[in-house]
Amino acid sequence: MNIQPIGGGVCAPQGFAAGGIHCGIRKNKTKRDLALIYSKTPCAVACTYTQNKVKGAPITVTMQNVADDTAKAIICNSGNANTCNANGIEIATQMCELTGKALGIAPADVVVASTGVIGQPLSIEPIAQGMQQLVQSLSTQGSSDACEGIMTTDTFKKEFAISFTVDGVPCKMGAIAKGSGMIHPNMATMLAFVTTDVAIVPALLQKAVWSVVSDTFNMVSVDGDTSTNDMFTCLANGEANNPVISSADSTAYQEFCAALYHICTLVSKNIAKDGEGATKLLECTVTGASDKAIAKKVAKSVICSSLFKAAMFGSDANWGRVLCAIGYTDAEFDITKVDVSFASQAGSIAVCKNGAGMEFSEDKAKQILTQDTIQITIDMNDGAGSATAWGCDLTYDYVKINGDYRT
Amino acid sequence: MNIQPIGGGVCAPQGFAAGGIHCGIRKNKTKRDLALIYSKTPCAVACTYTQNKVKGAPITVTMQNVADDTAKAIICNSGNANTCNANGIEIATQMCELTGKALGIAPADVVVASTGVIGQPLSIEPIAQGMQQLVQSLSTQGSSDACEGIMTTDTFKKEFAISFTVDGVPCKMGAIAKGSGMIHPNMATMLAFVTTDVAIVPALLQKAVWSVVSDTFNMVSVDGDTSTNDMFTCLANGEANNPVISSADSTAYQEFCAALYHICTLVSKNIAKDGEGATKLLECTVTGASDKAIAKKVAKSVICSSLFKAAMFGSDANWGRVLCAIGYTDAEFDITKVDVSFASQAGSIAVCKNGAGMEFSEDKAKQILTQDTIQITIDMNDGAGSATAWGCDLTYDYVKINGDYRT
């Protein structure tokens, strides 16, 4: 493994440019609300989408546009989800047409995404008026502006890039994402766009995306609400000139998956850390489960518990709520074998052994739990299955942000 | 139907006495922490329990004691759940022995329950020392004291009684319950104890309990966390002297079920209303679903959404979050047929038609949503299935209460 962090976000890979502007969808003129990612070289494209039956119009349009497995651009606005609107499909289609025309590419080579309020009609006017400026803003330094353009209540940018090798050839991968609220991806994710210059056939790109997303984005929850607009898109333009990855049994495919897993884990952790109102990242690792599926269910059940999340906000070592959340997981296991411990940079402490409480120092527990990243480790002592899930604490600010989101 | 509200709680039915004292499980001497309900006449008994795999020790002991379908007493403490403790079964068994001895009945005729913190050993000392005083406190006016004895973070007592007729014979039914937090019953309920003087064979009592609980307590959620100690118990001592109900096809059985449904709905609504930190009762009614199971899933999905609950706290008519929660329900339906409206004593307002937003007055919506009971009505326009679920808003106080529950 030779994965190294680098700068540049989605523009780090060869051949990608990006940009972001304020076009007027949002009233706040200091907030960018329209983002574009572009590769002149045609890209293999793989997407996963929300499993919510209410799907944003952009998702329907994107599904059609990527049916041929190729794309060259991603257009995304924030401030309006373009969902549950009578003219949603029409608007999303127009966004692709405007983007295609401005870039001189086919509208069917455009991936379209929207995020923001549900059920308020999205006007095409500001997008049409801003398109020329957006295309002019495209540059290899534009990842950060694009990242700002897709943010909603996020408090910091989720932008990452890595270098790695495939068959010995240097390759790069970049990502931008928006998270914060309505975050409980189900076989899909919040908005995340990954670019890479790796050469890979579309079928394997899709396979890698499904596999990695299920272990990363789908293991994140901020509030248990699966959004209507979740979308993960990976564009691979092949400009690294590695021998095209075309076999799932190849070392090259494993190298690619490892890189994709690395960057998706980074994004996932940061989305959890920046959950609406969050003060702490919760990282729950389950080991010793009888299989991986059970480990995943248990880890996710714990990071989704409102009671446990509130306890973590209060730095209260209320491990009974961990046991409670393990207990209502829809899976078979023996609760009397379960051990639980808490850890952070301030140390670690065992709190439960064989499903029953242990004596521990409340002072030490408090010290551990007042840090900003908390590891919850659960050993099921029942096999070799393991998994990690990421969440955040439940705070006053979550209630504040969501008590009056629209106005 | 001839159901009338009356006073007296669990002591309203003939032959029941109750009492509650402070014995010392809690530090706060002004808070009762031990409750007893008693019928000299043997009762048919039916229970449902939490489906959480972590089960409180009292549940295990009660399951054994009611295996013969009869009971005479219920002993319940608050302040400690007696769950995830190495000696839990031993303590719960001793609670039954002490109660049996003091009442002069078999320990196997005692139902035992506990509620409070998980994972802290429960000392038998205060219970043993207080038992004589508890039995002396038994009276036909003692329902209210017993109700206080089982409360945790509840802010008001859930105590109800009704009169009704079975085969023309006057009968009564009473209930006490505790709710507040860790409330998301799954085929069971929080703590609720119902007494009745109806004569009914145990098998039908159990059938009625399962049927009614699935439409009432199991349709309540405060925070999505299914407790380890949920228990619903109904004692029927037959002192009303109605002809014993022994057929599920009889009018008498229907009359009994209607009464049980009535009192369980009352308790359920009040548990939701008094959810931890809640300022509003949310009542979500789904009509026009293709079947009842889908109606139930949709109603419960909406009242469980953290985002929707926070919007209700802020009196924000953010109906997009209702559509989002409907959309991630695990059921088949056509979202483009769905209509949504909000109502309260200040009026009603339609906000969504055929899955898309409608123009509506934000001022009027605000007026409706600032009331303390909000009806959310969802018409699926897809059949005749209907269901109602009850929840509450998500508030700063929920976070406050649960950020530091143990200390």
PDB file of C-alpha atoms in Angstrom, chain A residues 51-54 84-86 118-119 182 223-228 276 305-307 310-311 313-321 323-324 327-333 335 355-357 360 362 366 394-396 398-400 402-406, chain B residues 51-54 84-86 118-119 182 223-228 276 305-307 310-311 313-321 323-324 327-333 335 355-357 360 362 366 394-396 398-400 402-406:
ATOM      1  CA  GLN A  51     -32.895   4.174  -1.707  1.00  0.00           C
ATOM      2  CA  ASN A  52     -35.548   6.634  -0.535  1.00  0.00           C
ATOM      3  CA  LYS A  53     -38.707   6.148  -2.628  1.00  0.00           C
ATOM      4  CA  VAL A  54     -38.968   9.909  -2.846  1.00  0.00           C
ATOM      5  CA  CYS A  84     -41.183  17.046  -4.854  1.00  0.00           C
ATOM      6  CA  ASN A  85     -41.633  19.784  -7.460  1.00  0.00           C
ATOM      7  CA  ALA A  86     -44.024  19.323 -10.393  1.00  0.00           C
ATOM      8  CA  ILE A 118     -37.368  19.925  -0.453  1.00  0.00           C
ATOM      9  CA  GLY A 119     -40.572  21.052  -2.165  1.00  0.00           C
ATOM     10  CA  MET A 182     -30.544  14.203   6.711  1.00  0.00           C
ATOM     11  CA  ASP A 223     -29.730  11.637  12.344  1.00  0.00           C
ATOM     12  CA  GLY A 224     -31.274   8.457  10.943  1.00  0.00           C
ATOM     13  CA  ASP A 225     -32.977  10.325   8.114  1.00  0.00           C
ATOM     14  CA  THR A 226     -32.175   8.987   4.634  1.00  0.00           C
ATOM     15  CA  SER A 227     -32.186  11.943   2.268  1.00  0.00           C
ATOM     16  CA  THR A 228     -34.105  12.067  -1.001  1.00  0.00           C
ATOM     17  CA  GLU A 276     -25.471  19.082  12.237  1.00  0.00           C
ATOM     18  CA  SER A 305     -29.095   5.666  19.224  1.00  0.00           C
ATOM     19  CA  SER A 306     -30.393   9.108  20.203  1.00  0.00           C
ATOM     20  CA  LEU A 307     -29.920   8.269  23.863  1.00  0.00           C
ATOM     21  CA  ALA A 310     -26.965  12.532  23.896  1.00  0.00           C
ATOM     22  CA  ALA A 311     -24.882  10.746  26.552  1.00  0.00           C
ATOM     23  CA  PHE A 313     -22.612  15.018  24.186  1.00  0.00           C
ATOM     24  CA  GLY A 314     -22.678  15.053  27.992  1.00  0.00           C
ATOM     25  CA  SER A 315     -19.449  12.982  28.246  1.00  0.00           C
ATOM     26  CA  ASP A 316     -21.455  10.483  30.316  1.00  0.00           C
ATOM     27  CA  ALA A 317     -20.078   6.909  30.258  1.00  0.00           C
ATOM     28  CA  ASN A 318     -23.602   5.501  30.111  1.00  0.00           C
ATOM     29  CA  TRP A 319     -22.571   2.144  28.614  1.00  0.00           C
ATOM     30  CA  GLY A 320     -26.014   0.686  29.411  1.00  0.00           C
ATOM     31  CA  ARG A 321     -27.278   2.603  26.374  1.00  0.00           C
ATOM     32  CA  LEU A 323     -25.896  -2.503  25.449  1.00  0.00           C
ATOM     33  CA  CYS A 324     -29.488  -1.402  24.877  1.00  0.00           C
ATOM     34  CA  GLY A 327     -29.804  -5.476  22.061  1.00  0.00           C
ATOM     35  CA  TYR A 328     -32.377  -4.093  19.678  1.00  0.00           C
ATOM     36  CA  THR A 329     -30.226  -4.803  16.610  1.00  0.00           C
ATOM     37  CA  ASP A 330     -32.060  -7.069  14.215  1.00  0.00           C
ATOM     38  CA  ALA A 331     -29.485  -9.895  14.336  1.00  0.00           C
ATOM     39  CA  GLU A 332     -28.696 -13.083  16.242  1.00  0.00           C
ATOM     40  CA  PHE A 333     -25.936 -13.102  18.867  1.00  0.00           C
ATOM     41  CA  ILE A 335     -25.382 -10.631  24.529  1.00  0.00           C
ATOM     42  CA  GLY A 355     -22.731  -8.198  29.019  1.00  0.00           C
ATOM     43  CA  ALA A 356     -22.475  -6.909  32.605  1.00  0.00           C
ATOM     44  CA  GLY A 357     -21.008  -3.748  34.077  1.00  0.00           C
ATOM     45  CA  PHE A 360     -14.411   1.790  36.507  1.00  0.00           C
ATOM     46  CA  GLU A 362     -15.880   7.823  36.497  1.00  0.00           C
ATOM     47  CA  LYS A 366     -15.059  11.656  31.902  1.00  0.00           C
ATOM     48  CA  LEU A 394     -26.801  14.757  19.627  1.00  0.00           C
ATOM     49  CA  THR A 395     -26.652  18.362  20.771  1.00  0.00           C
ATOM     50  CA  TYR A 396     -28.701  21.490  21.441  1.00  0.00           C
ATOM     51  CA  TYR A 398     -28.896  19.951  16.157  1.00  0.00           C
ATOM     52  CA  VAL A 399     -32.308  20.916  17.513  1.00  0.00           C
ATOM     53  CA  LYS A 400     -31.652  24.598  16.880  1.00  0.00           C
ATOM     54  CA  ASN A 402     -33.446  21.903  12.436  1.00  0.00           C
ATOM     55  CA  GLY A 403     -36.157  23.664  14.400  1.00  0.00           C
ATOM     56  CA  ASP A 404     -36.204  26.378  11.786  1.00  0.00           C
ATOM     57  CA  TYR A 405     -34.301  25.248   8.704  1.00  0.00           C
ATOM     58  CA  ARG A 406     -36.484  26.781   6.022  1.00  0.00           C
TER      59      ARG A 406
ATOM     60  CA  GLN B  51     -38.067  -7.581  21.988  1.00  0.00           C
ATOM     61  CA  ASN B  52     -34.667  -6.146  22.898  1.00  0.00           C
ATOM     62  CA  LYS B  53     -32.169  -9.012  23.188  1.00  0.00           C
ATOM     63  CA  VAL B  54     -30.845  -7.378  26.326  1.00  0.00           C
ATOM     64  CA  CYS B  84     -26.982  -6.087  32.904  1.00  0.00           C
ATOM     65  CA  ASN B  85     -26.176  -6.955  36.518  1.00  0.00           C
ATOM     66  CA  ALA B  86     -24.534 -10.267  37.412  1.00  0.00           C
ATOM     67  CA  ILE B 118     -29.032   0.070  33.369  1.00  0.00           C
ATOM     68  CA  GLY B 119     -25.966  -1.692  34.739  1.00  0.00           C
ATOM     69  CA  MET B 182     -35.984   5.022  25.777  1.00  0.00           C
ATOM     70  CA  ASP B 223     -36.628   8.533  20.633  1.00  0.00           C
ATOM     71  CA  GLY B 224     -36.346   5.338  18.599  1.00  0.00           C
ATOM     72  CA  ASP B 225     -34.640   3.483  21.444  1.00  0.00           C
ATOM     73  CA  THR B 226     -36.336   0.220  22.431  1.00  0.00           C
ATOM     74  CA  SER B 227     -35.841  -0.213  26.168  1.00  0.00           C
ATOM     75  CA  THR B 228     -34.503  -3.338  27.812  1.00  0.00           C
ATOM     76  CA  GLU B 276     -38.457  13.455  27.415  1.00  0.00           C
ATOM     77  CA  SER B 305     -37.879  11.261  12.010  1.00  0.00           C
ATOM     78  CA  SER B 306     -35.480  13.420  14.046  1.00  0.00           C
ATOM     79  CA  LEU B 307     -35.594  16.110  11.386  1.00  0.00           C
ATOM     80  CA  ALA B 310     -37.117  19.158  15.294  1.00  0.00           C
ATOM     81  CA  ALA B 311     -39.193  21.027  12.676  1.00  0.00           C
ATOM     82  CA  PHE B 313     -40.445  21.938  17.831  1.00  0.00           C
ATOM     83  CA  GLY B 314     -39.774  25.033  15.718  1.00  0.00           C
ATOM     84  CA  SER B 315     -43.391  25.130  14.405  1.00  0.00           C
ATOM     85  CA  ASP B 316     -41.911  24.950  10.896  1.00  0.00           C
ATOM     86  CA  ALA B 317     -44.272  23.496   8.247  1.00  0.00           C
ATOM     87  CA  ASN B 318     -41.383  21.633   6.625  1.00  0.00           C
ATOM     88  CA  TRP B 319     -43.583  19.014   4.923  1.00  0.00           C
ATOM     89  CA  GLY B 320     -40.646  17.928   2.725  1.00  0.00           C
ATOM     90  CA  ARG B 321     -39.360  16.068   5.797  1.00  0.00           C
ATOM     91  CA  LEU B 323     -42.331  13.140   2.393  1.00  0.00           C
ATOM     92  CA  CYS B 324     -38.704  12.168   3.046  1.00  0.00           C
ATOM     93  CA  GLY B 327     -40.074   7.742   1.244  1.00  0.00           C
ATOM     94  CA  TYR B 328     -37.618   5.736   3.320  1.00  0.00           C
ATOM     95  CA  THR B 329     -40.334   3.543   4.810  1.00  0.00           C
ATOM     96  CA  ASP B 330     -39.665  -0.105   4.036  1.00  0.00           C
ATOM     97  CA  ALA B 331     -42.913  -0.681   2.076  1.00  0.00           C
ATOM     98  CA  GLU B 332     -44.300  -0.519  -1.457  1.00  0.00           C
ATOM     99  CA  PHE B 333     -46.483   2.435  -2.498  1.00  0.00           C
ATOM    100  CA  ILE B 335     -45.353   8.444  -3.608  1.00  0.00           C
ATOM    101  CA  GLY B 355     -46.421  14.095  -3.749  1.00  0.00           C
ATOM    102  CA  ALA B 356     -45.724  17.734  -4.661  1.00  0.00           C
ATOM    103  CA  GLY B 357     -45.928  20.965  -2.688  1.00  0.00           C
ATOM    104  CA  PHE B 360     -50.149  27.674   1.481  1.00  0.00           C
ATOM    105  CA  GLU B 362     -46.976  30.266   6.145  1.00  0.00           C
ATOM    106  CA  LYS B 366     -47.329  28.728  11.963  1.00  0.00           C
ATOM    107  CA  LEU B 394     -37.306  16.864  19.534  1.00  0.00           C
ATOM    108  CA  THR B 395     -36.202  19.662  21.842  1.00  0.00           C
ATOM    109  CA  TYR B 396     -33.239  21.185  23.664  1.00  0.00           C
ATOM    110  CA  TYR B 398     -34.347  16.048  25.362  1.00  0.00           C
ATOM    111  CA  VAL B 399     -30.638  16.643  24.837  1.00  0.00           C
ATOM    112  CA  LYS B 400     -30.273  18.194  28.287  1.00  0.00           C
ATOM    113  CA  ASN B 402     -30.080  12.686  28.301  1.00  0.00           C
ATOM    114  CA  GLY B 403     -26.700  14.376  28.218  1.00  0.00           C
ATOM    115  CA  ASP B 404     -26.271  13.625  31.882  1.00  0.00           C
ATOM    116  CA  TYR B 405     -28.871  11.103  33.016  1.00  0.00           C
ATOM    117  CA  ARG B 406     -26.797   9.042  35.408  1.00  0.00           C
TER     118      ARG B 406
END
